Amino acid sequence: QVQLVESGGGLVQAGDSLRLSCAASGRTFSIYAMGWFRQAPGKEREFVAGISWSSGNTYYVDSVKGRFTISRDNAKNTVYLQMNSLKPEDTAVYYCAAQRESGSYYRSWEWHYWGQGTQVTVSS
């Protein structure tokens, strides 16, 4: 099993920045990829960004490209999401996720481990 703990959410104004962190523990050697999803009230959980644990290749949903950056620190078993130029539509609960084997980054059901979520609220 892999345990994921997120931190770094909060309330900010439009145009501000936030950095989310997600620390993994447990069977971290089994991690294939890590990523971030978000879920706004009344909406489905959507993929935001993902990173391959070995290669470092990154993937983003179109709505955050150029504003968000995902990165990893393998030594600390931690993944980060740097969010710049935040917009009110970025408001959501952000979830860290991990895959233990290759799968689609975009489909939430192909991720095997989840954190508890952290709230990000962007005011206009």
PDB file of N, CA and C in Angstrom, residues 43-107:
ATOM      1  N   LYS A  43     -19.339  18.713  -9.825  1.00  0.00           N
ATOM      2  CA  LYS A  43     -18.646  18.292 -11.042  1.00  0.00           C
ATOM      3  C   LYS A  43     -17.892  16.991 -10.792  1.00  0.00           C
ATOM      4  N   GLU A  44     -17.546  16.328 -11.890  1.00  0.00           N
ATOM      5  CA  GLU A  44     -16.770  15.104 -11.787  1.00  0.00           C
ATOM      6  C   GLU A  44     -15.313  15.433 -11.478  1.00  0.00           C
ATOM      7  N   ARG A  45     -14.649  14.446 -10.904  1.00  0.00           N
ATOM      8  CA  ARG A  45     -13.221  14.599 -10.646  1.00  0.00           C
ATOM      9  C   ARG A  45     -12.493  14.612 -11.988  1.00  0.00           C
ATOM     10  N   GLU A  46     -11.602  15.597 -12.169  1.00  0.00           N
ATOM     11  CA  GLU A  46     -10.896  15.711 -13.440  1.00  0.00           C
ATOM     12  C   GLU A  46      -9.388  15.681 -13.242  1.00  0.00           C
ATOM     13  N   PHE A  47      -8.714  15.108 -14.226  1.00  0.00           N
ATOM     14  CA  PHE A  47      -7.252  15.070 -14.245  1.00  0.00           C
ATOM     15  C   PHE A  47      -6.709  16.481 -14.428  1.00  0.00           C
ATOM     16  N   VAL A  48      -5.661  16.798 -13.678  1.00  0.00           N
ATOM     17  CA  VAL A  48      -5.019  18.103 -13.801  1.00  0.00           C
ATOM     18  C   VAL A  48      -3.601  17.953 -14.360  1.00  0.00           C
ATOM     19  N   ALA A  49      -2.799  17.106 -13.731  1.00  0.00           N
ATOM     20  CA  ALA A  49      -1.406  16.952 -14.155  1.00  0.00           C
ATOM     21  C   ALA A  49      -0.881  15.614 -13.659  1.00  0.00           C
ATOM     22  N   GLY A  50       0.072  15.051 -14.404  1.00  0.00           N
ATOM     23  CA  GLY A  50       0.679  13.786 -14.015  1.00  0.00           C
ATOM     24  C   GLY A  50       2.146  13.765 -14.388  1.00  0.00           C
ATOM     25  N   ILE A  51       2.907  12.936 -13.688  1.00  0.00           N
ATOM     26  CA  ILE A  51       4.339  12.833 -13.946  1.00  0.00           C
ATOM     27  C   ILE A  51       4.780  11.387 -13.788  1.00  0.00           C
ATOM     28  N   SER A  52       5.554  10.914 -14.745  1.00  0.00           N
ATOM     29  CA  SER A  52       6.123   9.586 -14.655  1.00  0.00           C
ATOM     30  C   SER A  52       7.223   9.576 -13.597  1.00  0.00           C
ATOM     31  N   TRP A  53       7.164   8.595 -12.710  1.00  0.00           N
ATOM     32  CA  TRP A  53       8.129   8.574 -11.608  1.00  0.00           C
ATOM     33  C   TRP A  53       9.542   8.288 -12.101  1.00  0.00           C
ATOM     34  N   SER A  54       9.696   7.515 -13.182  1.00  0.00           N
ATOM     35  CA  SER A  54      11.034   7.165 -13.664  1.00  0.00           C
ATOM     36  C   SER A  54      11.569   8.185 -14.662  1.00  0.00           C
ATOM     37  N   SER A  55      10.761   8.528 -15.655  1.00  0.00           N
ATOM     38  CA  SER A  55      11.267   9.387 -16.728  1.00  0.00           C
ATOM     39  C   SER A  55      11.092  10.869 -16.433  1.00  0.00           C
ATOM     40  N   GLY A  56      10.110  11.208 -15.605  1.00  0.00           N
ATOM     41  CA  GLY A  56       9.816  12.611 -15.354  1.00  0.00           C
ATOM     42  C   GLY A  56       8.948  13.265 -16.413  1.00  0.00           C
ATOM     43  N   ASN A  57       8.491  12.479 -17.384  1.00  0.00           N
ATOM     44  CA  ASN A  57       7.590  13.040 -18.394  1.00  0.00           C
ATOM     45  C   ASN A  57       6.327  13.569 -17.721  1.00  0.00           C
ATOM     46  N   THR A  58       5.849  14.711 -18.220  1.00  0.00           N
ATOM     47  CA  THR A  58       4.706  15.356 -17.593  1.00  0.00           C
ATOM     48  C   THR A  58       3.533  15.491 -18.560  1.00  0.00           C
ATOM     49  N   TYR A  59       2.358  15.553 -17.999  1.00  0.00           N
ATOM     50  CA  TYR A  59       1.119  15.633 -18.771  1.00  0.00           C
ATOM     51  C   TYR A  59       0.178  16.592 -18.046  1.00  0.00           C
ATOM     52  N   TYR A  60      -0.559  17.392 -18.833  1.00  0.00           N
ATOM     53  CA  TYR A  60      -1.459  18.390 -18.256  1.00  0.00           C
ATOM     54  C   TYR A  60      -2.780  18.422 -19.001  1.00  0.00           C
ATOM     55  N   VAL A  61      -3.818  18.789 -18.282  1.00  0.00           N
ATOM     56  CA  VAL A  61      -5.081  19.106 -18.939  1.00  0.00           C
ATOM     57  C   VAL A  61      -4.909  20.472 -19.603  1.00  0.00           C
ATOM     58  N   ASP A  62      -5.568  20.680 -20.708  1.00  0.00           N
ATOM     59  CA  ASP A  62      -5.360  21.898 -21.499  1.00  0.00           C
ATOM     60  C   ASP A  62      -5.603  23.170 -20.692  1.00  0.00           C
ATOM     61  N   SER A  63      -6.558  23.141 -19.792  1.00  0.00           N
ATOM     62  CA  SER A  63      -6.946  24.354 -19.074  1.00  0.00           C
ATOM     63  C   SER A  63      -5.874  24.879 -18.116  1.00  0.00           C
ATOM     64  N   VAL A  64      -4.865  24.067 -17.809  1.00  0.00           N
ATOM     65  CA  VAL A  64      -3.824  24.521 -16.885  1.00  0.00           C
ATOM     66  C   VAL A  64      -2.456  24.640 -17.552  1.00  0.00           C
ATOM     67  N   LYS A  65      -2.358  24.250 -18.795  1.00  0.00           N
ATOM     68  CA  LYS A  65      -1.058  24.325 -19.489  1.00  0.00           C
ATOM     69  C   LYS A  65      -0.550  25.758 -19.504  1.00  0.00           C
ATOM     70  N   GLY A  66       0.719  25.919 -19.171  1.00  0.00           N
ATOM     71  CA  GLY A  66       1.312  27.244 -19.121  1.00  0.00           C
ATOM     72  C   GLY A  66       1.141  27.939 -17.784  1.00  0.00           C
ATOM     73  N   ARG A  67       0.270  27.421 -16.925  1.00  0.00           N
ATOM     74  CA  ARG A  67       0.054  28.024 -15.604  1.00  0.00           C
ATOM     75  C   ARG A  67       0.490  27.093 -14.461  1.00  0.00           C
ATOM     76  N   PHE A  68       0.288  25.813 -14.616  1.00  0.00           N
ATOM     77  CA  PHE A  68       0.616  24.844 -13.573  1.00  0.00           C
ATOM     78  C   PHE A  68       1.850  24.040 -13.997  1.00  0.00           C
ATOM     79  N   THR A  69       2.646  23.672 -13.006  1.00  0.00           N
ATOM     80  CA  THR A  69       3.813  22.834 -13.259  1.00  0.00           C
ATOM     81  C   THR A  69       3.871  21.728 -12.217  1.00  0.00           C
ATOM     82  N   ILE A  70       3.947  20.486 -12.679  1.00  0.00           N
ATOM     83  CA  ILE A  70       4.103  19.356 -11.780  1.00  0.00           C
ATOM     84  C   ILE A  70       5.570  18.958 -11.766  1.00  0.00           C
ATOM     85  N   SER A  71       6.068  18.614 -10.583  1.00  0.00           N
ATOM     86  CA  SER A  71       7.456  18.183 -10.459  1.00  0.00           C
ATOM     87  C   SER A  71       7.542  17.141  -9.355  1.00  0.00           C
ATOM     88  N   ARG A  72       8.695  16.470  -9.284  1.00  0.00           N
ATOM     89  CA  ARG A  72       8.846  15.418  -8.276  1.00  0.00           C
ATOM     90  C   ARG A  72      10.226  15.488  -7.651  1.00  0.00           C
ATOM     91  N   ASP A  73      10.289  14.988  -6.443  1.00  0.00           N
ATOM     92  CA  ASP A  73      11.561  14.801  -5.744  1.00  0.00           C
ATOM     93  C   ASP A  73      11.581  13.343  -5.320  1.00  0.00           C
ATOM     94  N   ASN A  74      12.271  12.508  -6.117  1.00  0.00           N
ATOM     95  CA  ASN A  74      12.254  11.071  -5.860  1.00  0.00           C
ATOM     96  C   ASN A  74      12.854  10.736  -4.495  1.00  0.00           C
ATOM     97  N   ALA A  75      13.857  11.474  -4.087  1.00  0.00           N
ATOM     98  CA  ALA A  75      14.512  11.194  -2.813  1.00  0.00           C
ATOM     99  C   ALA A  75      13.566  11.414  -1.632  1.00  0.00           C
ATOM    100  N   LYS A  76      12.654  12.367  -1.796  1.00  0.00           N
ATOM    101  CA  LYS A  76      11.696  12.668  -0.735  1.00  0.00           C
ATOM    102  C   LYS A  76      10.349  12.005  -0.963  1.00  0.00           C
ATOM    103  N   ASN A  77      10.229  11.269  -2.080  1.00  0.00           N
ATOM    104  CA  ASN A  77       8.940  10.647  -2.436  1.00  0.00           C
ATOM    105  C   ASN A  77       7.815  11.667  -2.408  1.00  0.00           C
ATOM    106  N   THR A  78       8.085  12.816  -2.992  1.00  0.00           N
ATOM    107  CA  THR A  78       7.141  13.919  -2.950  1.00  0.00           C
ATOM    108  C   THR A  78       6.906  14.469  -4.359  1.00  0.00           C
ATOM    109  N   VAL A  79       5.672  14.807  -4.623  1.00  0.00           N
ATOM    110  CA  VAL A  79       5.313  15.458  -5.877  1.00  0.00           C
ATOM    111  C   VAL A  79       4.715  16.822  -5.551  1.00  0.00           C
ATOM    112  N   TYR A  80       4.970  17.774  -6.426  1.00  0.00           N
ATOM    113  CA  TYR A  80       4.526  19.142  -6.213  1.00  0.00           C
ATOM    114  C   TYR A  80       3.655  19.602  -7.382  1.00  0.00           C
ATOM    115  N   LEU A  81       2.767  20.544  -7.086  1.00  0.00           N
ATOM    116  CA  LEU A  81       2.004  21.195  -8.146  1.00  0.00           C
ATOM    117  C   LEU A  81       2.111  22.696  -7.908  1.00  0.00           C
ATOM    118  N   GLN A  82       2.916  23.355  -8.726  1.00  0.00           N
ATOM    119  CA  GLN A  82       3.039  24.807  -8.666  1.00  0.00           C
ATOM    120  C   GLN A  82       1.937  25.413  -9.521  1.00  0.00           C
ATOM    121  N   MET A  83       1.096  26.200  -8.917  1.00  0.00           N
ATOM    122  CA  MET A  83      -0.047  26.788  -9.595  1.00  0.00           C
ATOM    123  C   MET A  83       0.112  28.302  -9.635  1.00  0.00           C
ATOM    124  N   ASN A  84       0.269  28.838 -10.828  1.00  0.00           N
ATOM    125  CA  ASN A  84       0.421  30.273 -11.026  1.00  0.00           C
ATOM    126  C   ASN A  84      -0.789  30.833 -11.761  1.00  0.00           C
ATOM    127  N   SER A  85      -0.944  32.137 -11.690  1.00  0.00           N
ATOM    128  CA  SER A  85      -2.038  32.816 -12.403  1.00  0.00           C
ATOM    129  C   SER A  85      -3.375  32.129 -12.137  1.00  0.00           C
ATOM    130  N   LEU A  86      -3.645  31.882 -10.882  1.00  0.00           N
ATOM    131  CA  LEU A  86      -4.862  31.146 -10.523  1.00  0.00           C
ATOM    132  C   LEU A  86      -6.117  31.921 -10.897  1.00  0.00           C
ATOM    133  N   LYS A  87      -7.125  31.164 -11.272  1.00  0.00           N
ATOM    134  CA  LYS A  87      -8.413  31.725 -11.685  1.00  0.00           C
ATOM    135  C   LYS A  87      -9.511  31.179 -10.775  1.00  0.00           C
ATOM    136  N   PRO A  88     -10.623  31.888 -10.670  1.00  0.00           N
ATOM    137  CA  PRO A  88     -11.733  31.375  -9.848  1.00  0.00           C
ATOM    138  C   PRO A  88     -12.184  29.981 -10.274  1.00  0.00           C
ATOM    139  N   GLU A  89     -12.084  29.674 -11.553  1.00  0.00           N
ATOM    140  CA  GLU A  89     -12.496  28.344 -12.025  1.00  0.00           C
ATOM    141  C   GLU A  89     -11.533  27.235 -11.621  1.00  0.00           C
ATOM    142  N   ASP A  90     -10.413  27.590 -11.014  1.00  0.00           N
ATOM    143  CA  ASP A  90      -9.502  26.588 -10.465  1.00  0.00           C
ATOM    144  C   ASP A  90      -9.938  26.141  -9.075  1.00  0.00           C
ATOM    145  N   THR A  91     -10.940  26.791  -8.518  1.00  0.00           N
ATOM    146  CA  THR A  91     -11.427  26.430  -7.198  1.00  0.00           C
ATOM    147  C   THR A  91     -11.948  24.994  -7.180  1.00  0.00           C
ATOM    148  N   ALA A  92     -11.426  24.199  -6.265  1.00  0.00           N
ATOM    149  CA  ALA A  92     -11.789  22.783  -6.184  1.00  0.00           C
ATOM    150  C   ALA A  92     -11.044  22.155  -5.013  1.00  0.00           C
ATOM    151  N   VAL A  93     -11.429  20.925  -4.710  1.00  0.00           N
ATOM    152  CA  VAL A  93     -10.599  20.087  -3.842  1.00  0.00           C
ATOM    153  C   VAL A  93      -9.593  19.383  -4.743  1.00  0.00           C
ATOM    154  N   TYR A  94      -8.336  19.498  -4.406  1.00  0.00           N
ATOM    155  CA  TYR A  94      -7.267  18.901  -5.200  1.00  0.00           C
ATOM    156  C   TYR A  94      -6.802  17.617  -4.516  1.00  0.00           C
ATOM    157  N   TYR A  95      -6.740  16.542  -5.304  1.00  0.00           N
ATOM    158  CA  TYR A  95      -6.359  15.236  -4.798  1.00  0.00           C
ATOM    159  C   TYR A  95      -5.057  14.781  -5.442  1.00  0.00           C
ATOM    160  N   CYS A  96      -4.182  14.270  -4.619  1.00  0.00           N
ATOM    161  CA  CYS A  96      -2.976  13.613  -5.103  1.00  0.00           C
ATOM    162  C   CYS A  96      -3.307  12.150  -5.374  1.00  0.00           C
ATOM    163  N   ALA A  97      -2.691  11.587  -6.405  1.00  0.00           N
ATOM    164  CA  ALA A  97      -2.951  10.199  -6.751  1.00  0.00           C
ATOM    165  C   ALA A  97      -1.663   9.527  -7.213  1.00  0.00           C
ATOM    166  N   ALA A  98      -1.633   8.204  -7.106  1.00  0.00           N
ATOM    167  CA  ALA A  98      -0.478   7.435  -7.556  1.00  0.00           C
ATOM    168  C   ALA A  98      -0.943   6.190  -8.296  1.00  0.00           C
ATOM    169  N   GLN A  99      -0.165   5.838  -9.327  1.00  0.00           N
ATOM    170  CA  GLN A  99      -0.402   4.603 -10.070  1.00  0.00           C
ATOM    171  C   GLN A  99       0.684   3.605  -9.705  1.00  0.00           C
ATOM    172  N   ARG A 100       0.304   2.335  -9.632  1.00  0.00           N
ATOM    173  CA  ARG A 100       1.296   1.296  -9.377  1.00  0.00           C
ATOM    174  C   ARG A 100       1.686   0.554 -10.661  1.00  0.00           C
ATOM    175  N   GLU A 101       1.005   0.873 -11.775  1.00  0.00           N
ATOM    176  CA  GLU A 101       1.337   0.277 -13.062  1.00  0.00           C
ATOM    177  C   GLU A 101       0.861   1.229 -14.152  1.00  0.00           C
ATOM    178  N   SER A 102       1.348   1.004 -15.364  1.00  0.00           N
ATOM    179  CA  SER A 102       1.028   1.888 -16.466  1.00  0.00           C
ATOM    180  C   SER A 102      -0.466   1.907 -16.747  1.00  0.00           C
ATOM    181  N   GLY A 103      -1.001   3.109 -16.924  1.00  0.00           N
ATOM    182  CA  GLY A 103      -2.402   3.274 -17.261  1.00  0.00           C
ATOM    183  C   GLY A 103      -2.632   4.675 -17.779  1.00  0.00           C
ATOM    184  N   SER A 104      -3.859   4.935 -18.180  1.00  0.00           N
ATOM    185  CA  SER A 104      -4.173   6.282 -18.660  1.00  0.00           C
ATOM    186  C   SER A 104      -4.043   7.296 -17.525  1.00  0.00           C
ATOM    187  N   TYR A 105      -3.408   8.417 -17.814  1.00  0.00           N
ATOM    188  CA  TYR A 105      -3.312   9.478 -16.813  1.00  0.00           C
ATOM    189  C   TYR A 105      -4.666  10.163 -16.624  1.00  0.00           C
ATOM    190  N   TYR A 106      -5.489  10.161 -17.664  1.00  0.00           N
ATOM    191  CA  TYR A 106      -6.693  11.001 -17.678  1.00  0.00           C
ATOM    192  C   TYR A 106      -7.895  10.348 -17.016  1.00  0.00           C
ATOM    193  N   ARG A 107      -7.863   9.033 -16.825  1.00  0.00           N
ATOM    194  CA  ARG A 107      -9.010   8.333 -16.262  1.00  0.00           C
ATOM    195  C   ARG A 107      -8.771   8.065 -14.784  1.00  0.00           C
TER     196      ARG A 107
END
